[in-house]
Amino acid sequence: MKIGFLGTGIMGGPMAGHLLDAGHQVFVDGSHTVPPALKEKGAVLHNSAKEVAEAAEVIILMVPDTPDVEAVLFGENGVADGLSSGKIVVDMSSISPVETKEFAAKINKQGCDYLDAPVSGGQVGAEQATLTIMVGGDQQVFDKVLPLFQLMGKNITLVGDNGAGQTCKVANQIIVALTIEAVGEALLFASKAGADPAKVREALMGGFASSKILEVHGERMIKRTFQPGFRINLHQKDLNLALANARKLQIALPNTATAQELFNAVAAQGDSGLDHSAMVLALEKLAEHKVKE
């Protein structure tokens, strides 16, 4: 297939690479930084998102936030300017469910289909093609794009109509944030009590408390390896979506709010670019103790 891929950063670069490895033509916007590996694999550079959309059958977006998606789609020389009837736009960014529905409606008016398909799994999942992909949109469109999703991920679910994929991703980010906080508290408690946090983590990995976050981020907390990964400022954005939509739904998310304040505390120290496992730094500051001295 002819695929446009807009947003070739930490996540998008490896994802686009898998598509190239499978023999698809991939078009990228050369006016932004393109990883050398994609150029070596044969990615075709164009001068704008509009040109990418003109060349491609399926246009995939993987950018940081709602305003970025809007700019790529509807800004000057954006995707919408290069669309023709029958093309498919797939937004794999993590953005507002409400605005996703608005973007989808605009793209539909141009005779094109739209899927929102945010992912979970971080940089490792992108590199290993093991991402979880949560999709909102029409079943027939999903079926057309599924072979591409299968090159980038393993757990792929059509959740519902446009916006449902983004709603699912917000729910995912609530669980991830609260689990990072729980792992941080547990390892901090163990360390302060005099136990070896590495041994505690090893023991817990065999029990009911086991989780991917305990496995991966627990190790990060112990070894102090906080390079992203998935940056705190991106998780703050996702929890902002959760809390803003919770207000509209008139529900309380008290622990989500606490997790956001812990992220805010780390960001206030100038560390918003660290991996989200670095939430533990805020807990350590409150305790005046580090998980691993």
Short mmCIF file of C-alpha atoms in Angstrom, two decimals:
data_model
loop_
_atom_site.label_atom_id
_atom_site.label_comp_id
_atom_site.label_asym_id
_atom_site.label_seq_id
_atom_site.Cartn_x
_atom_site.Cartn_y
_atom_site.Cartn_z
CA MET A 1 0.00 0.00 0.00
CA LYS A 2 0.94 3.64 -0.32
CA ILE A 3 1.08 4.98 3.22
CA GLY A 4 1.69 8.50 4.48
CA PHE A 5 3.25 8.68 7.94
CA LEU A 6 3.31 12.04 9.72
CA GLY A 7 5.16 12.15 13.02
CA THR A 8 8.30 10.01 12.99
CA GLY A 9 9.61 10.58 16.52
CA ILE A 10 10.36 8.15 19.34
CA MET A 11 7.18 6.18 18.65
CA GLY A 12 6.35 6.99 15.04
CA GLY A 13 9.83 6.31 13.67
CA PRO A 14 9.89 2.61 14.58
CA MET A 15 6.23 2.21 13.60
CA ALA A 16 6.87 3.60 10.13
CA GLY A 17 9.95 1.38 9.92
CA HIS A 18 7.84 -1.76 10.38
CA LEU A 19 5.61 -0.70 7.49
CA LEU A 20 8.67 -0.23 5.28
CA ASP A 21 10.09 -3.59 6.37
CA ALA A 22 6.86 -5.23 5.21
CA GLY A 23 7.29 -3.82 1.72
CA HIS A 24 4.84 -0.91 1.82
CA GLN A 25 5.65 2.45 0.25
CA VAL A 26 5.89 5.05 3.00
CA PHE A 27 5.78 8.80 2.39
CA VAL A 28 6.97 11.24 5.08
CA ASP A 29 7.14 15.00 5.49
CA GLY A 30 10.74 15.97 4.82
CA SER A 31 10.18 19.50 6.16
CA HIS A 32 10.45 17.90 9.63
CA THR A 33 13.25 15.74 11.01
CA VAL A 34 13.16 12.23 9.57
CA PRO A 35 15.20 9.47 11.26
CA PRO A 36 18.12 8.31 9.07
CA ALA A 37 16.95 4.70 9.48
CA LEU A 38 13.71 5.50 7.62
CA LYS A 39 15.60 7.14 4.77
CA GLU A 40 17.87 4.09 4.55
CA LYS A 41 14.82 1.81 4.35
CA GLY A 42 13.43 3.80 1.44
CA ALA A 43 10.97 6.30 2.91
CA VAL A 44 9.99 8.87 0.28
CA LEU A 45 10.32 12.49 1.40
CA HIS A 46 7.76 15.14 0.45
CA ASN A 47 7.67 18.83 1.27
CA SER A 48 4.43 19.02 3.27
CA ALA A 49 1.60 17.04 4.84
CA LYS A 50 -0.50 18.00 1.83
CA GLU A 51 1.94 16.35 -0.58
CA VAL A 52 2.08 13.25 1.61
CA ALA A 53 -1.72 13.01 1.56
CA GLU A 54 -1.81 13.43 -2.22
CA ALA A 55 0.61 10.52 -2.66
CA ALA A 56 -0.86 8.10 -0.12
CA GLU A 57 -3.92 5.87 0.16
CA VAL A 58 -3.77 5.73 3.96
CA ILE A 59 -2.41 8.65 5.99
CA ILE A 60 -1.24 7.89 9.55
CA LEU A 61 -0.61 10.56 12.17
CA MET A 62 1.54 10.07 15.28
CA VAL A 63 2.02 13.48 16.90
CA PRO A 64 1.99 14.67 20.54
CA ASP A 65 -1.29 16.50 21.23
CA THR A 66 -4.70 17.67 20.01
CA PRO A 67 -3.46 21.02 18.59
CA ASP A 68 -0.72 19.16 16.70
CA VAL A 69 -3.26 16.84 15.07
CA GLU A 70 -5.45 19.80 14.15
CA ALA A 71 -2.49 21.63 12.60
CA VAL A 72 -1.32 18.60 10.60
CA LEU A 73 -4.84 17.90 9.35
CA PHE A 74 -6.27 21.35 8.76
CA GLY A 75 -3.38 23.83 8.84
CA GLU A 76 -1.76 25.41 5.81
CA ASN A 77 -0.66 22.67 3.37
CA GLY A 78 -2.19 20.15 5.75
CA VAL A 79 -3.55 16.69 5.09
CA ALA A 80 -7.07 17.92 4.33
CA ASP A 81 -5.73 19.99 1.41
CA GLY A 82 -4.29 16.86 -0.19
CA LEU A 83 -7.18 14.46 0.27
CA SER A 84 -9.35 13.00 -2.45
CA SER A 85 -12.41 10.79 -2.07
CA GLY A 86 -11.82 7.26 -0.74
CA LYS A 87 -8.65 7.88 1.25
CA ILE A 88 -8.31 6.89 4.90
CA VAL A 89 -6.92 9.03 7.72
CA VAL A 90 -5.71 7.17 10.81
CA ASP A 91 -4.79 9.21 13.88
CA MET A 92 -2.62 7.12 16.22
CA SER A 93 -1.86 10.07 18.51
CA SER A 94 -3.40 10.32 21.99
CA ILE A 95 -5.76 13.30 21.96
CA SER A 96 -9.18 14.61 23.02
CA PRO A 97 -12.08 12.23 22.30
CA VAL A 98 -14.40 15.22 21.77
CA GLU A 99 -12.20 16.92 19.19
CA THR A 100 -11.50 13.56 17.54
CA LYS A 101 -15.18 13.32 16.67
CA GLU A 102 -15.04 16.83 15.17
CA PHE A 103 -11.94 16.00 13.12
CA ALA A 104 -13.55 12.78 11.88
CA ALA A 105 -16.70 14.63 10.78
CA LYS A 106 -14.64 17.14 8.76
CA ILE A 107 -12.65 14.38 7.05
CA ASN A 108 -15.86 12.44 6.31
CA LYS A 109 -17.30 15.51 4.57
CA GLN A 110 -14.42 15.24 2.10
CA GLY A 111 -15.49 11.72 1.18
CA CYS A 112 -12.75 10.08 3.24
CA ASP A 113 -12.77 7.69 6.19
CA TYR A 114 -11.29 8.28 9.64
CA LEU A 115 -10.04 6.03 12.42
CA ASP A 116 -8.76 7.13 15.81
CA ALA A 117 -6.26 4.48 16.89
CA PRO A 118 -4.16 5.55 19.88
CA VAL A 119 -1.58 3.11 21.20
CA SER A 120 -0.10 1.87 24.45
CA GLY A 121 3.25 0.19 24.96
CA GLY A 122 5.72 3.05 24.76
CA GLN A 123 8.97 3.15 22.86
CA VAL A 124 9.70 -0.52 23.53
CA GLY A 125 6.31 -1.55 22.16
CA ALA A 126 6.82 0.62 19.08
CA GLU A 127 10.26 -0.86 18.44
CA GLN A 128 9.15 -4.46 19.00
CA ALA A 129 5.81 -4.07 17.15
CA THR A 130 3.91 -5.17 20.25
CA LEU A 131 1.75 -2.07 20.75
CA THR A 132 -1.79 -2.27 22.05
CA ILE A 133 -3.97 -0.39 19.54
CA MET A 134 -7.40 0.94 20.55
CA VAL A 135 -9.51 1.88 17.55
CA GLY A 136 -12.60 4.03 17.01
CA GLY A 137 -14.39 4.00 13.67
CA ASP A 138 -16.33 1.95 11.14
CA GLN A 139 -15.88 -1.85 11.03
CA GLN A 140 -15.27 -1.95 7.26
CA VAL A 141 -12.60 0.75 7.47
CA PHE A 142 -11.01 -1.02 10.44
CA ASP A 143 -10.87 -4.25 8.43
CA LYS A 144 -9.04 -2.47 5.59
CA VAL A 145 -6.41 -1.00 7.91
CA LEU A 146 -6.06 -4.04 10.21
CA PRO A 147 -3.16 -5.58 8.22
CA LEU A 148 -1.20 -2.37 8.82
CA PHE A 149 -2.07 -2.35 12.52
CA GLN A 150 -0.84 -5.95 12.75
CA LEU A 151 2.60 -4.82 11.58
CA MET A 152 2.81 -2.39 14.50
CA GLY A 153 0.97 -4.08 17.34
CA LYS A 154 -0.39 -7.28 18.87
CA ASN A 155 -3.53 -6.45 20.88
CA ILE A 156 -5.76 -4.61 18.40
CA THR A 157 -9.38 -3.86 19.30
CA LEU A 158 -12.15 -1.95 17.56
CA VAL A 159 -13.70 -0.33 20.63
CA GLY A 160 -16.56 1.56 18.97
CA ASP A 161 -17.28 4.58 16.78
CA ASN A 162 -14.97 7.56 16.25
CA GLY A 163 -13.79 8.85 19.62
CA ALA A 164 -14.07 5.48 21.36
CA GLY A 165 -10.44 4.66 20.70
CA GLN A 166 -9.34 7.92 22.35
CA THR A 167 -11.71 7.35 25.28
CA CYS A 168 -10.14 3.91 25.78
CA LYS A 169 -6.66 5.44 25.69
CA VAL A 170 -7.58 7.96 28.39
CA ALA A 171 -8.81 5.06 30.54
CA ASN A 172 -5.53 3.27 29.87
CA GLN A 173 -3.53 6.29 30.97
CA ILE A 174 -5.49 6.52 34.23
CA ILE A 175 -4.60 2.91 35.03
CA VAL A 176 -0.94 3.37 34.06
CA ALA A 177 -0.51 6.55 36.13
CA LEU A 178 -2.12 5.06 39.23
CA THR A 179 -0.09 1.87 38.90
CA ILE A 180 3.17 3.83 38.57
CA GLU A 181 2.20 5.66 41.76
CA ALA A 182 1.43 2.38 43.54
CA VAL A 183 4.72 0.79 42.47
CA GLY A 184 6.61 3.93 43.55
CA GLU A 185 4.98 3.94 46.98
CA ALA A 186 5.57 0.21 47.49
CA LEU A 187 9.27 0.30 46.57
CA LEU A 188 9.81 3.47 48.57
CA PHE A 189 8.16 1.86 51.60
CA ALA A 190 10.30 -1.28 51.23
CA SER A 191 13.50 0.68 50.87
CA LYS A 192 12.80 2.98 53.83
CA ALA A 193 11.97 -0.08 55.96
CA GLY A 194 15.41 -1.51 55.21
CA ALA A 195 14.55 -4.15 52.61
CA ASP A 196 16.35 -4.42 49.29
CA PRO A 197 13.86 -2.94 46.78
CA ALA A 198 15.31 -5.04 43.95
CA LYS A 199 14.63 -8.24 45.92
CA VAL A 200 11.17 -6.97 46.91
CA ARG A 201 10.35 -6.31 43.25
CA GLU A 202 11.64 -9.77 42.31
CA ALA A 203 9.42 -11.39 44.94
CA LEU A 204 6.34 -9.39 43.96
CA MET A 205 6.75 -10.29 40.28
CA GLY A 206 5.66 -13.82 41.17
CA GLY A 207 2.47 -12.79 42.97
CA PHE A 208 -0.87 -11.04 42.50
CA ALA A 209 0.84 -7.62 42.56
CA SER A 210 2.75 -8.49 39.39
CA SER A 211 2.33 -6.09 36.47
CA LYS A 212 4.17 -4.83 33.43
CA ILE A 213 4.70 -1.55 35.25
CA LEU A 214 6.26 -3.31 38.25
CA GLU A 215 8.46 -5.22 35.83
CA VAL A 216 9.62 -2.34 33.63
CA HIS A 217 9.14 0.84 35.64
CA GLY A 218 9.95 -0.76 38.97
CA GLU A 219 13.35 -1.59 37.53
CA ARG A 220 13.71 1.98 36.22
CA MET A 221 13.00 3.36 39.70
CA ILE A 222 15.62 1.09 41.28
CA LYS A 223 18.29 1.60 38.62
CA ARG A 224 17.51 5.36 38.21
CA THR A 225 17.12 5.01 34.44
CA PHE A 226 14.59 7.73 33.70
CA GLN A 227 15.36 8.53 30.08
CA PRO A 228 12.11 8.28 28.07
CA GLY A 229 10.30 6.01 27.25
CA PHE A 230 7.13 7.99 27.60
CA ARG A 231 7.68 11.50 28.88
CA ILE A 232 6.00 12.95 31.94
CA ASN A 233 4.75 15.95 29.95
CA LEU A 234 2.86 13.61 27.60
CA HIS A 235 1.28 11.75 30.50
CA GLN A 236 0.30 15.09 32.04
CA LYS A 237 -1.48 15.90 28.78
CA ASP A 238 -3.37 12.60 28.90
CA LEU A 239 -4.43 13.06 32.53
CA ASN A 240 -5.57 16.60 31.70
CA LEU A 241 -7.90 14.99 29.16
CA ALA A 242 -9.13 12.54 31.81
CA LEU A 243 -9.82 15.22 34.39
CA ALA A 244 -11.39 17.68 31.94
CA ASN A 245 -13.73 15.02 30.56
CA ALA A 246 -14.52 13.81 34.09
CA ARG A 247 -15.78 17.30 34.92
CA LYS A 248 -18.03 17.22 31.84
CA LEU A 249 -19.31 13.77 32.86
CA GLN A 250 -19.75 14.98 36.46
CA ILE A 251 -17.70 12.19 37.97
CA ALA A 252 -14.83 12.32 40.46
CA LEU A 253 -11.40 10.83 39.69
CA PRO A 254 -9.62 11.58 42.98
CA ASN A 255 -6.61 9.32 42.53
CA THR A 256 -6.12 10.46 38.95
CA ALA A 257 -5.93 14.00 40.29
CA THR A 258 -3.34 12.92 42.87
CA ALA A 259 -1.23 11.23 40.20
CA GLN A 260 -1.38 14.39 38.11
CA GLU A 261 -0.19 16.50 41.07
CA LEU A 262 2.77 14.15 41.54
CA PHE A 263 3.65 14.56 37.87
CA ASN A 264 3.25 18.32 38.33
CA ALA A 265 5.67 18.24 41.26
CA VAL A 266 8.33 16.51 39.16
CA ALA A 267 7.71 18.92 36.28
CA ALA A 268 8.10 21.88 38.68
CA GLN A 269 11.67 20.70 39.31
CA GLY A 270 12.37 20.93 35.56
CA ASP A 271 12.09 17.21 34.90
CA SER A 272 8.97 16.97 32.71
CA GLY A 273 11.06 15.42 29.95
CA LEU A 274 11.90 12.36 32.03
CA ASP A 275 10.14 9.03 31.68
CA HIS A 276 6.81 8.85 33.54
CA SER A 277 8.31 6.31 35.93
CA ALA A 278 10.14 9.33 37.38
CA MET A 279 6.90 10.15 39.21
CA VAL A 280 8.71 8.34 42.06
CA LEU A 281 10.98 11.40 42.41
CA ALA A 282 8.05 13.35 43.89
CA LEU A 283 7.32 10.57 46.37
CA GLU A 284 11.00 10.40 47.30
CA LYS A 285 11.09 14.12 47.95
CA LEU A 286 8.13 13.83 50.32
CA ALA A 287 9.85 10.96 52.15
CA GLU A 288 13.37 12.45 52.03
CA HIS A 289 14.51 9.00 50.96
CA LYS A 290 15.37 7.38 47.63
CA VAL A 291 14.21 3.97 46.52
CA LYS A 292 17.83 3.06 45.82
CA GLU A 293 20.55 5.09 47.52
#
